[in-house]
Every structure is written in structure tokens, then in C-alpha cells.
Amino acid sequence: MALQVGIVGGGQLARMMIAPAVELGLGVRVLAEEPGMSAGLAATAVGDYRDLDTVLAFAKDVDVLTFDHEHVPQDVLRGLVDAGVAVHPGPDALAYAQDKIDMRTKLAELGLPQPDWAAVTDAAALDAFIADHGGRAVVKTPRGGYDGKGVRVVSSSAEATDWLDGLADGAALLAEELVPFTRELAQQVARRPSGELLVYPVVETVQQGGVCAEAIAPAPHSAGRLADVAAEIGEAIATGLGVTGMLAVELFQTGDERLLVNELAMRPHNSGHWTQDGSITSQFEQHLRAVLDLPLGDTAMRAPHAVMVNILGGPAEGTLGERLPDALAAHPSAKVHTYGKDPRPGRKVGHVNVAGDDLDTVVYEARAAASFFLD
């Protein structure tokens, strides 16, 4: 019988693992949060990922359990491990993707470069941090935030009063220096349980409203020291945190050429979608290989440049499918990936990948093809 991979979460990341699973001859099963989700093609169960019994029932016939997101509670993760389920990444690693204060503490222990930060529990502590960091700071909720949610740039604790007042006993907010970065980068790393580790080329990401809008691989002007340092940071985090599967390390590049760790994701990540058509082994296939402890695939690029442009929101009227023929006709070099989601302002409903020899041409083709799905 084919090896069976169980994926908790029915979003587009799970959806994009289905095709490489089929190509590798793997069985893939999805525990979706509700019917009709993006990964509904392989949804064999619908249920609450926060309920141990639900997830145990889903996992009873799989060889490995992995995730579309990092939100499965620690008690559920540890209950799965105690029941003998192979969970990758495991709870010890996922803890650092689930709590940003724990992540900052661990990265400091590992001696890795990151913004100055503090855990603050009251207005006085936050105001003191702001005063010590030029009058502005970034405040984050330690758990649950993504795509710009749970993040504020503030110049006074008054701008975070609701978060401070809502803190439970013993809880804190994360305050970080407002880094004067010149651009954002992302480093993808794959690591399997037996220890094999491979890195992808570091990419430049472009954000819109806290959401990744574009990824350019490799990051322009990154050859040499910059790429080496990004890879070293990614490798150190993957090894130091015991990550299994795909790891995305979001980085700030500063004007004096430093790299600082921003955030982590322990799963396929938006900044790695370009690998579907620009790399010999996509991040989705690689994640499956890694969590099953299969030999990892080549991470080399298929062409000198690859660009991913997200389709954010989609058309105000109609469906993406109605726009597809014109986009494909106008841009035959573009690879269009849609997520089976209804258009909605700001929602990630698909992306476009283009790979080629000339960066300007690749960027133009990807942006132009994506524009067919927007109003």
C-alpha cells in the first residue's frame, strides 16, 4: 500500500501538496476545517483540529501527519505523539512558530541576528521600549497573527491599550524595534528527520498591506556573501529548532547589509510558491519528501530567474475561471495557479509564476498575467 500523508488544514497549501503526492505515488488525506475548502479535492474528513479525538481519528491510518498551518494546539500535538503518530514538524519545533516571544528567546539563545525586542506586560514597559527605540516600535500579539494581522506600528502604548487590557495573567505582548530595512527576503530550507538539509536560493519578497504580493528568485544582487549568510541563518534555525519539513525564514536586509530574522513558518510558504515552476523540486514536493524522511530533491533553479505574483482579491464580479482563457492566451509563458476560492478583497485566491532568462521580462509577464484576474 502506498505511503499515506495526512494534512491538517484544508487551505491552498494543502491543495498544492496534492499534485506532487499523486506524482510520487503517495496517498494524501486532508482534515479540512469545513466543507468546500481549497483542498477539498483530498478532504477525507471535516472537523476541528483543536480536538484531540478528532485529529487522532483522522491520523489512525496515515504514515505521517503534517500541516497546512501552525495553529494546532500543543496539547493536541503532544497527544498525537504520545499515541505513536509520526508528527512532522513536531510539537517542540512548532512551539517556536506558534509563539513569537518563545521564538525570539530561542533565536537569542542560538546567537542569531534579530531585531531588538522585549516582552512587555503593561503600558509603562511598552512606553519605555518605544522611548529607547527612537519613539516608534512594532507591537505584535505573540500568537495567531499572520499576513499583517496582530501587528501594529505604534508611537505610544495608548495605540495598543486594547491588547494590553486584554492580556491574560502571565501573558505579554512582543515589542520590537522598527527596523529601517531596505528590503525583505525569505530563505527556504528543507530538513528531514534523519538530518539531511537543503536550502533554496534566497528570494526578495514584496509586501502589500502586510501580505506577500511578489517573490523574486533569486533575490537581485544576492550572489555571494548575502546568499551565503541567508543560507547559514536558515540552516542554523532548522537544525537548532529541530524543524522537519519545509521552513521559511523571513528576513530584513538593512542598509548596512545586515540580515535580521523577522518571522518563521514551518510549512510550505507563500514566498516559496515560485518553486512550483522555477525549481527542479517544488517546496510542496520537498515538504512531502522531508516529512516522510525520503531523500530530498534538487533545489536548483530551472532558469536564471523566477517570479511569483499573487492574485489578491480577484475580480469584483465573476470568477477567476472566466478570466483564465484571456490570461493564458496573452501570456503563454505564465503558469497560473488558482485556489478554488471565491474572490474577496485582500484574499489570496491564486498566483502566477513565470521563469526565464531576463528578469525584466519575467517580472512583466508575471504581473501582466496576474492583472487579468483583477479589476
CSV table of C-alpha atoms in Angstrom, one decimal:
chain,number,residue,atom,x,y,z
A,1,MET,CA,0.0,0.0,0.0
A,2,ALA,CA,1.2,3.5,-0.8
A,3,LEU,CA,2.6,5.7,2.0
A,4,GLN,CA,-0.2,7.9,3.4
A,5,VAL,CA,0.3,11.5,4.3
A,6,GLY,CA,-2.3,13.2,6.5
A,7,ILE,CA,-2.5,17.0,6.2
A,8,VAL,CA,-4.3,19.0,8.9
A,9,GLY,CA,-5.8,22.1,7.4
A,10,GLY,CA,-7.8,22.5,4.1
A,11,GLY,CA,-6.2,25.6,2.7
A,12,GLN,CA,-4.3,26.3,-0.5
A,13,LEU,CA,-1.0,24.9,0.9
A,14,ALA,CA,-2.6,21.5,1.4
A,15,ARG,CA,-4.2,21.8,-2.1
A,16,MET,CA,-0.8,22.4,-3.7
A,17,MET,CA,0.6,19.3,-2.0
A,18,ILE,CA,-2.0,17.0,-3.7
A,19,ALA,CA,-0.4,17.0,-7.2
A,20,PRO,CA,3.2,16.1,-6.1
A,21,ALA,CA,1.7,13.5,-3.8
A,22,VAL,CA,0.0,11.9,-6.7
A,23,GLU,CA,3.2,12.1,-8.8
A,24,LEU,CA,5.2,10.4,-6.1
A,25,GLY,CA,2.5,7.7,-5.7
A,26,LEU,CA,1.6,8.8,-2.2
A,27,GLY,CA,-1.8,8.7,-0.7
A,28,VAL,CA,-2.9,12.1,0.6
A,29,ARG,CA,-5.7,12.8,3.1
A,30,VAL,CA,-6.8,16.2,4.4
A,31,LEU,CA,-8.6,17.2,7.6
A,32,ALA,CA,-10.5,20.3,6.5
A,33,GLU,CA,-12.0,22.8,8.9
A,34,GLU,CA,-15.2,23.0,6.9
A,35,PRO,CA,-16.7,21.6,3.6
A,36,GLY,CA,-15.7,23.3,0.3
A,37,MET,CA,-12.3,24.4,1.3
A,38,SER,CA,-9.4,24.9,-1.1
A,39,ALA,CA,-8.0,21.4,-0.5
A,40,GLY,CA,-11.4,19.8,-0.8
A,41,LEU,CA,-10.1,17.6,-3.6
A,42,ALA,CA,-8.5,15.4,-1.0
A,43,ALA,CA,-10.6,16.2,2.1
A,44,THR,CA,-11.3,12.8,3.7
A,45,ALA,CA,-12.6,14.3,6.9
A,46,VAL,CA,-14.0,17.6,8.2
A,47,GLY,CA,-13.5,18.5,11.8
A,48,ASP,CA,-12.0,20.6,14.5
A,49,TYR,CA,-8.2,20.5,14.5
A,50,ARG,CA,-8.2,21.7,18.1
A,51,ASP,CA,-9.9,18.5,19.3
A,52,LEU,CA,-7.5,15.6,20.0
A,53,ASP,CA,-10.1,12.9,19.4
A,54,THR,CA,-11.0,14.3,16.0
A,55,VAL,CA,-7.3,14.5,14.9
A,56,LEU,CA,-6.5,11.1,16.4
A,57,ALA,CA,-9.3,9.5,14.4
A,58,PHE,CA,-8.1,11.2,11.2
A,59,ALA,CA,-4.5,10.2,11.8
A,60,LYS,CA,-5.1,6.5,12.6
A,61,ASP,CA,-4.4,5.3,9.1
A,62,VAL,CA,-1.6,7.7,8.0
A,63,ASP,CA,2.1,7.2,8.0
A,64,VAL,CA,2.9,10.8,8.8
A,65,LEU,CA,0.9,13.8,9.9
A,66,THR,CA,1.8,17.3,8.7
A,67,PHE,CA,0.1,20.7,8.5
A,68,ASP,CA,-1.3,23.4,6.3
A,69,HIS,CA,-0.8,25.9,9.2
A,70,GLU,CA,0.8,26.2,12.6
A,71,HIS,CA,-2.3,26.6,14.7
A,72,VAL,CA,-2.9,23.0,16.1
A,73,PRO,CA,-2.6,23.4,19.9
A,74,GLN,CA,0.3,21.9,21.8
A,75,ASP,CA,-1.8,19.6,23.8
A,76,VAL,CA,-3.2,18.1,20.6
A,77,LEU,CA,0.2,17.8,19.1
A,78,ARG,CA,1.6,16.1,22.2
A,79,GLY,CA,-1.4,13.8,22.4
A,80,LEU,CA,-0.7,12.7,18.9
A,81,VAL,CA,2.9,12.0,19.6
A,82,ASP,CA,2.0,10.1,22.8
A,83,ALA,CA,-0.4,8.0,20.7
A,84,GLY,CA,2.5,7.0,18.4
A,85,VAL,CA,1.6,9.2,15.5
A,86,ALA,CA,4.6,10.4,13.4
A,87,VAL,CA,4.1,14.2,13.5
A,88,HIS,CA,6.4,16.5,11.3
A,89,PRO,CA,7.2,19.1,12.2
A,90,GLY,CA,6.9,18.0,15.8
A,91,PRO,CA,5.5,20.0,18.7
A,92,ASP,CA,8.9,21.1,20.1
A,93,ALA,CA,9.7,22.8,16.8
A,94,LEU,CA,6.2,24.1,16.1
A,95,ALA,CA,6.1,25.8,19.5
A,96,TYR,CA,8.5,28.4,18.1
A,97,ALA,CA,6.3,29.1,15.1
A,98,GLN,CA,3.3,29.4,17.4
A,99,ASP,CA,4.6,31.9,19.9
A,100,LYS,CA,6.7,34.8,18.7
A,101,ILE,CA,8.2,35.5,22.2
A,102,ASP,CA,9.3,31.9,22.5
A,103,MET,CA,10.8,32.2,19.0
A,104,ARG,CA,12.7,35.4,19.9
A,105,THR,CA,14.0,33.8,23.1
A,106,LYS,CA,15.2,30.7,21.3
A,107,LEU,CA,16.9,32.7,18.5
A,108,ALA,CA,18.7,34.8,21.1
A,109,GLU,CA,19.9,31.6,22.7
A,110,LEU,CA,21.2,30.4,19.3
A,111,GLY,CA,23.0,33.7,18.8
A,112,LEU,CA,21.1,34.5,15.6
A,113,PRO,CA,20.7,38.1,14.3
A,114,GLN,CA,17.3,39.6,15.0
A,115,PRO,CA,15.7,43.0,15.9
A,116,ASP,CA,16.0,44.3,19.4
A,117,TRP,CA,12.9,43.1,21.3
A,118,ALA,CA,11.2,42.8,24.7
A,119,ALA,CA,8.2,41.0,26.2
A,120,VAL,CA,6.0,43.8,27.7
A,121,THR,CA,3.1,43.3,30.1
A,122,ASP,CA,2.0,46.9,30.7
A,123,ALA,CA,1.8,50.4,29.3
A,124,ALA,CA,4.9,51.6,31.2
A,125,ALA,CA,7.1,48.9,29.8
A,126,LEU,CA,5.9,49.5,26.3
A,127,ASP,CA,6.4,53.2,26.5
A,128,ALA,CA,9.9,52.7,27.9
A,129,PHE,CA,10.7,50.4,25.0
A,130,ILE,CA,9.3,52.9,22.5
A,131,ALA,CA,11.4,55.7,24.1
A,132,ASP,CA,14.5,53.6,23.9
A,133,HIS,CA,14.0,52.9,20.2
A,134,GLY,CA,13.5,56.3,18.6
A,135,GLY,CA,9.9,56.9,19.5
A,136,ARG,CA,8.3,54.2,17.4
A,137,ALA,CA,8.1,50.4,17.7
A,138,VAL,CA,6.4,47.4,16.3
A,139,VAL,CA,4.0,45.6,18.7
A,140,LYS,CA,2.8,42.0,18.0
A,141,THR,CA,0.4,39.6,19.6
A,142,PRO,CA,2.7,36.6,20.2
A,143,ARG,CA,0.2,34.0,18.9
A,144,GLY,CA,-2.1,33.8,16.0
A,145,GLY,CA,-1.1,36.7,13.8
A,146,TYR,CA,-0.3,36.3,10.1
A,147,ASP,CA,-0.4,38.3,6.8
A,148,GLY,CA,-0.2,41.5,8.8
A,149,LYS,CA,-2.7,40.6,11.4
A,150,GLY,CA,-1.7,41.0,15.0
A,151,VAL,CA,0.9,43.6,14.1
A,152,ARG,CA,0.9,47.4,14.8
A,153,VAL,CA,3.5,50.1,14.4
A,154,VAL,CA,2.9,52.4,17.4
A,155,SER,CA,4.4,55.6,18.9
A,156,SER,CA,2.6,55.3,22.3
A,157,SER,CA,1.2,52.5,24.4
A,158,ALA,CA,-2.2,54.2,24.0
A,159,GLU,CA,-2.2,52.7,20.5
A,160,ALA,CA,-2.2,49.2,22.0
A,161,THR,CA,-4.4,49.7,25.0
A,162,ASP,CA,-6.9,47.1,23.8
A,163,TRP,CA,-4.2,44.5,23.5
A,164,LEU,CA,-2.7,45.4,26.9
A,165,ASP,CA,-6.0,45.4,28.6
A,166,GLY,CA,-6.9,42.0,27.1
A,167,LEU,CA,-3.8,40.2,28.3
A,168,ALA,CA,-4.3,37.2,30.5
A,169,ASP,CA,-2.4,36.7,33.7
A,170,GLY,CA,1.2,35.9,32.9
A,171,ALA,CA,0.8,36.9,29.2
A,172,ALA,CA,2.8,39.5,27.3
A,173,LEU,CA,3.0,41.4,24.0
A,174,LEU,CA,6.1,41.4,21.9
A,175,ALA,CA,7.7,44.8,21.3
A,176,GLU,CA,10.3,45.0,18.5
A,177,GLU,CA,12.4,47.8,17.2
A,178,LEU,CA,11.1,49.3,13.9
A,179,VAL,CA,13.9,48.1,11.6
A,180,PRO,CA,14.9,50.5,8.9
A,181,PHE,CA,15.2,47.7,6.3
A,182,THR,CA,15.9,48.2,2.6
A,183,ARG,CA,14.1,45.1,1.5
A,184,GLU,CA,12.6,41.9,2.8
A,185,LEU,CA,14.0,38.5,1.9
A,186,ALA,CA,13.0,34.9,2.5
A,187,GLN,CA,15.1,31.8,2.9
A,188,GLN,CA,13.5,28.3,2.3
A,189,VAL,CA,15.1,25.3,4.0
A,190,ALA,CA,14.1,21.6,3.8
A,191,ARG,CA,15.2,19.2,6.5
A,192,ARG,CA,14.3,15.6,7.0
A,193,PRO,CA,14.2,13.7,10.4
A,194,SER,CA,17.4,11.8,9.6
A,195,GLY,CA,19.2,15.2,9.3
A,196,GLU,CA,19.6,15.8,5.6
A,197,LEU,CA,19.2,19.5,4.9
A,198,LEU,CA,19.0,21.6,1.7
A,199,VAL,CA,18.4,25.3,1.0
A,200,TYR,CA,16.8,27.1,-1.9
A,201,PRO,CA,18.0,30.4,-3.3
A,202,VAL,CA,17.2,33.3,-1.1
A,203,VAL,CA,14.3,35.4,-2.6
A,204,GLU,CA,13.2,39.0,-2.4
A,205,THR,CA,9.6,39.5,-1.3
A,206,VAL,CA,7.4,42.5,-1.9
A,207,GLN,CA,4.6,43.1,0.7
A,208,GLN,CA,1.3,44.9,0.3
A,209,GLY,CA,-0.6,45.7,3.4
A,210,GLY,CA,1.3,43.0,5.3
A,211,VAL,CA,0.6,40.4,2.7
A,212,CYS,CA,3.2,38.9,0.3
A,213,ALA,CA,2.5,40.2,-3.2
A,214,GLU,CA,5.5,39.1,-5.1
A,215,ALA,CA,8.6,36.9,-4.8
A,216,ILE,CA,11.7,37.2,-7.0
A,217,ALA,CA,14.1,34.3,-7.2
A,218,PRO,CA,17.0,34.6,-6.7
A,219,ALA,CA,16.9,38.0,-4.8
A,220,PRO,CA,18.6,40.5,-7.1
A,221,HIS,CA,22.2,41.3,-6.1
A,222,SER,CA,22.3,38.5,-3.6
A,223,ALA,CA,25.0,36.3,-5.1
A,224,GLY,CA,28.0,35.7,-2.8
A,225,ARG,CA,28.0,36.8,0.8
A,226,LEU,CA,24.4,37.7,1.1
A,227,ALA,CA,23.2,34.4,-0.2
A,228,ASP,CA,25.7,32.5,2.0
A,229,VAL,CA,24.6,34.4,5.2
A,230,ALA,CA,20.9,33.8,4.5
A,231,ALA,CA,21.6,30.1,4.0
A,232,GLU,CA,23.6,29.9,7.1
A,233,ILE,CA,20.9,31.5,9.1
A,234,GLY,CA,18.2,29.2,7.7
A,235,GLU,CA,20.4,26.1,8.3
A,236,ALA,CA,21.1,27.2,11.9
A,237,ILE,CA,17.4,27.7,12.6
A,238,ALA,CA,16.3,24.4,11.0
A,239,THR,CA,18.9,22.5,13.0
A,240,GLY,CA,18.7,24.4,16.2
A,241,LEU,CA,14.9,24.2,16.4
A,242,GLY,CA,14.7,20.6,15.1
A,243,VAL,CA,12.5,21.6,12.2
A,244,THR,CA,11.3,18.7,9.9
A,245,GLY,CA,9.7,19.6,6.6
A,246,MET,CA,9.9,23.0,4.9
A,247,LEU,CA,11.0,26.0,6.9
A,248,ALA,CA,10.6,29.6,5.7
A,249,VAL,CA,12.7,32.3,7.4
A,250,GLU,CA,11.6,35.8,6.7
A,251,LEU,CA,14.4,38.3,6.8
A,252,PHE,CA,15.0,42.0,6.9
A,253,GLN,CA,18.0,43.4,4.9
A,254,THR,CA,19.3,46.6,6.4
A,255,GLY,CA,21.1,49.5,4.7
A,256,ASP,CA,24.4,48.3,6.2
A,257,GLU,CA,23.9,44.8,4.7
A,258,ARG,CA,22.9,43.0,7.9
A,259,LEU,CA,20.2,40.3,7.8
A,260,LEU,CA,17.8,40.1,10.7
A,261,VAL,CA,15.3,37.3,11.3
A,262,ASN,CA,11.7,38.6,11.2
A,263,GLU,CA,9.4,35.6,11.4
A,264,LEU,CA,9.3,31.8,10.8
A,265,ALA,CA,6.9,29.4,9.1
A,266,MET,CA,7.3,25.6,9.4
A,267,ARG,CA,5.4,24.5,6.3
A,268,PRO,CA,5.4,25.5,2.6
A,269,HIS,CA,5.2,29.3,2.4
A,270,ASN,CA,3.9,32.0,0.1
A,271,SER,CA,7.5,33.1,-0.6
A,272,GLY,CA,8.3,29.7,-2.0
A,273,HIS,CA,5.4,29.3,-4.5
A,274,TRP,CA,7.8,30.2,-7.3
A,275,THR,CA,9.5,26.8,-6.8
A,276,GLN,CA,6.5,25.1,-8.4
A,277,ASP,CA,7.7,26.2,-11.9
A,278,GLY,CA,11.1,27.7,-11.2
A,279,SER,CA,12.9,24.9,-9.2
A,280,ILE,CA,13.7,21.3,-10.0
A,281,THR,CA,11.9,20.3,-6.8
A,282,SER,CA,8.9,22.4,-5.6
A,283,GLN,CA,8.6,23.3,-2.0
A,284,PHE,CA,5.4,21.2,-1.9
A,285,GLU,CA,7.1,18.0,-3.2
A,286,GLN,CA,10.0,18.7,-0.9
A,287,HIS,CA,7.8,19.0,2.1
A,288,LEU,CA,6.3,15.6,1.4
A,289,ARG,CA,9.7,14.1,0.9
A,290,ALA,CA,11.1,15.6,4.1
A,291,VAL,CA,8.2,14.7,6.4
A,292,LEU,CA,8.4,11.1,5.1
A,293,ASP,CA,12.2,11.1,5.6
A,294,LEU,CA,12.7,10.4,1.9
A,295,PRO,CA,15.8,11.7,0.1
A,296,LEU,CA,15.4,15.4,-0.7
A,297,GLY,CA,15.2,16.7,-4.2
A,298,ASP,CA,17.4,19.1,-6.1
A,299,THR,CA,16.7,22.8,-5.2
A,300,ALA,CA,18.5,24.3,-8.2
A,301,MET,CA,16.5,26.7,-10.4
A,302,ARG,CA,15.3,25.7,-13.9
A,303,ALA,CA,16.1,29.1,-15.3
A,304,PRO,CA,18.2,32.1,-14.2
A,305,HIS,CA,15.1,34.0,-12.8
A,306,ALA,CA,11.7,33.1,-11.5
A,307,VAL,CA,8.9,35.4,-10.2
A,308,MET,CA,5.7,34.8,-8.4
A,309,VAL,CA,2.9,37.3,-8.3
A,310,ASN,CA,-0.1,36.7,-6.0
A,311,ILE,CA,-3.6,37.2,-7.2
A,312,LEU,CA,-5.0,39.2,-4.2
A,313,GLY,CA,-8.8,39.7,-4.1
A,314,GLY,CA,-9.7,38.6,-7.6
A,315,PRO,CA,-12.3,40.1,-9.9
A,316,ALA,CA,-15.1,42.2,-8.3
A,317,GLU,CA,-17.6,40.3,-10.4
A,318,GLY,CA,-17.5,36.8,-11.8
A,319,THR,CA,-14.9,34.1,-11.3
A,320,LEU,CA,-11.2,33.6,-11.9
A,321,GLY,CA,-12.2,30.8,-14.4
A,322,GLU,CA,-13.9,33.3,-16.6
A,323,ARG,CA,-10.7,35.4,-16.8
A,324,LEU,CA,-8.5,32.4,-17.4
A,325,PRO,CA,-8.7,32.0,-21.2
A,326,ASP,CA,-7.7,35.5,-21.9
A,327,ALA,CA,-4.8,35.4,-19.4
A,328,LEU,CA,-3.4,32.2,-20.9
A,329,ALA,CA,-3.8,33.4,-24.5
A,330,ALA,CA,-2.0,36.7,-23.7
A,331,HIS,CA,0.8,35.2,-21.6
A,332,PRO,CA,1.6,31.6,-22.7
A,333,SER,CA,4.8,31.5,-20.6
A,334,ALA,CA,2.9,32.2,-17.4
A,335,LYS,CA,1.8,29.3,-15.1
A,336,VAL,CA,-1.5,30.2,-13.4
A,337,HIS,CA,-2.4,28.5,-10.1
A,338,THR,CA,-5.8,29.1,-8.6
A,339,TYR,CA,-7.0,28.0,-5.2
A,340,GLY,CA,-10.7,27.3,-5.7
A,341,LYS,CA,-11.7,30.3,-3.6
A,342,ASP,CA,-14.4,32.9,-4.1
A,343,PRO,CA,-13.0,36.3,-4.8
A,344,ARG,CA,-12.9,38.7,-1.8
A,345,PRO,CA,-10.9,41.9,-1.2
A,346,GLY,CA,-7.4,41.1,0.0
A,347,ARG,CA,-7.9,37.4,-0.1
A,348,LYS,CA,-5.2,35.2,-1.7
A,349,VAL,CA,-7.1,33.4,-4.5
A,350,GLY,CA,-4.2,32.4,-6.7
A,351,HIS,CA,-0.8,33.2,-8.0
A,352,VAL,CA,1.2,33.4,-11.3
A,353,ASN,CA,4.7,32.0,-11.8
A,354,VAL,CA,7.0,32.9,-14.7
A,355,ALA,CA,10.6,31.7,-15.2
A,356,GLY,CA,13.1,32.8,-17.8
A,357,ASP,CA,16.4,34.3,-18.8
A,358,ASP,CA,15.7,38.0,-18.5
A,359,LEU,CA,14.5,39.4,-15.1
A,360,ASP,CA,12.6,42.4,-16.5
A,361,THR,CA,10.7,40.2,-19.0
A,362,VAL,CA,9.9,37.6,-16.3
A,363,VAL,CA,8.6,40.3,-13.9
A,364,TYR,CA,6.5,41.9,-16.7
A,365,GLU,CA,4.9,38.6,-17.8
A,366,ALA,CA,4.0,37.6,-14.2
A,367,ARG,CA,2.5,40.9,-13.3
A,368,ALA,CA,0.6,41.3,-16.6
A,369,ALA,CA,-0.8,37.8,-16.4
A,370,ALA,CA,-1.9,38.3,-12.8
A,371,SER,CA,-3.6,41.6,-13.8
A,372,PHE,CA,-6.1,39.7,-15.9
A,373,PHE,CA,-7.7,38.4,-12.7
A,374,LEU,CA,-8.0,41.9,-11.1
A,375,ASP,CA,-10.3,44.9,-11.7
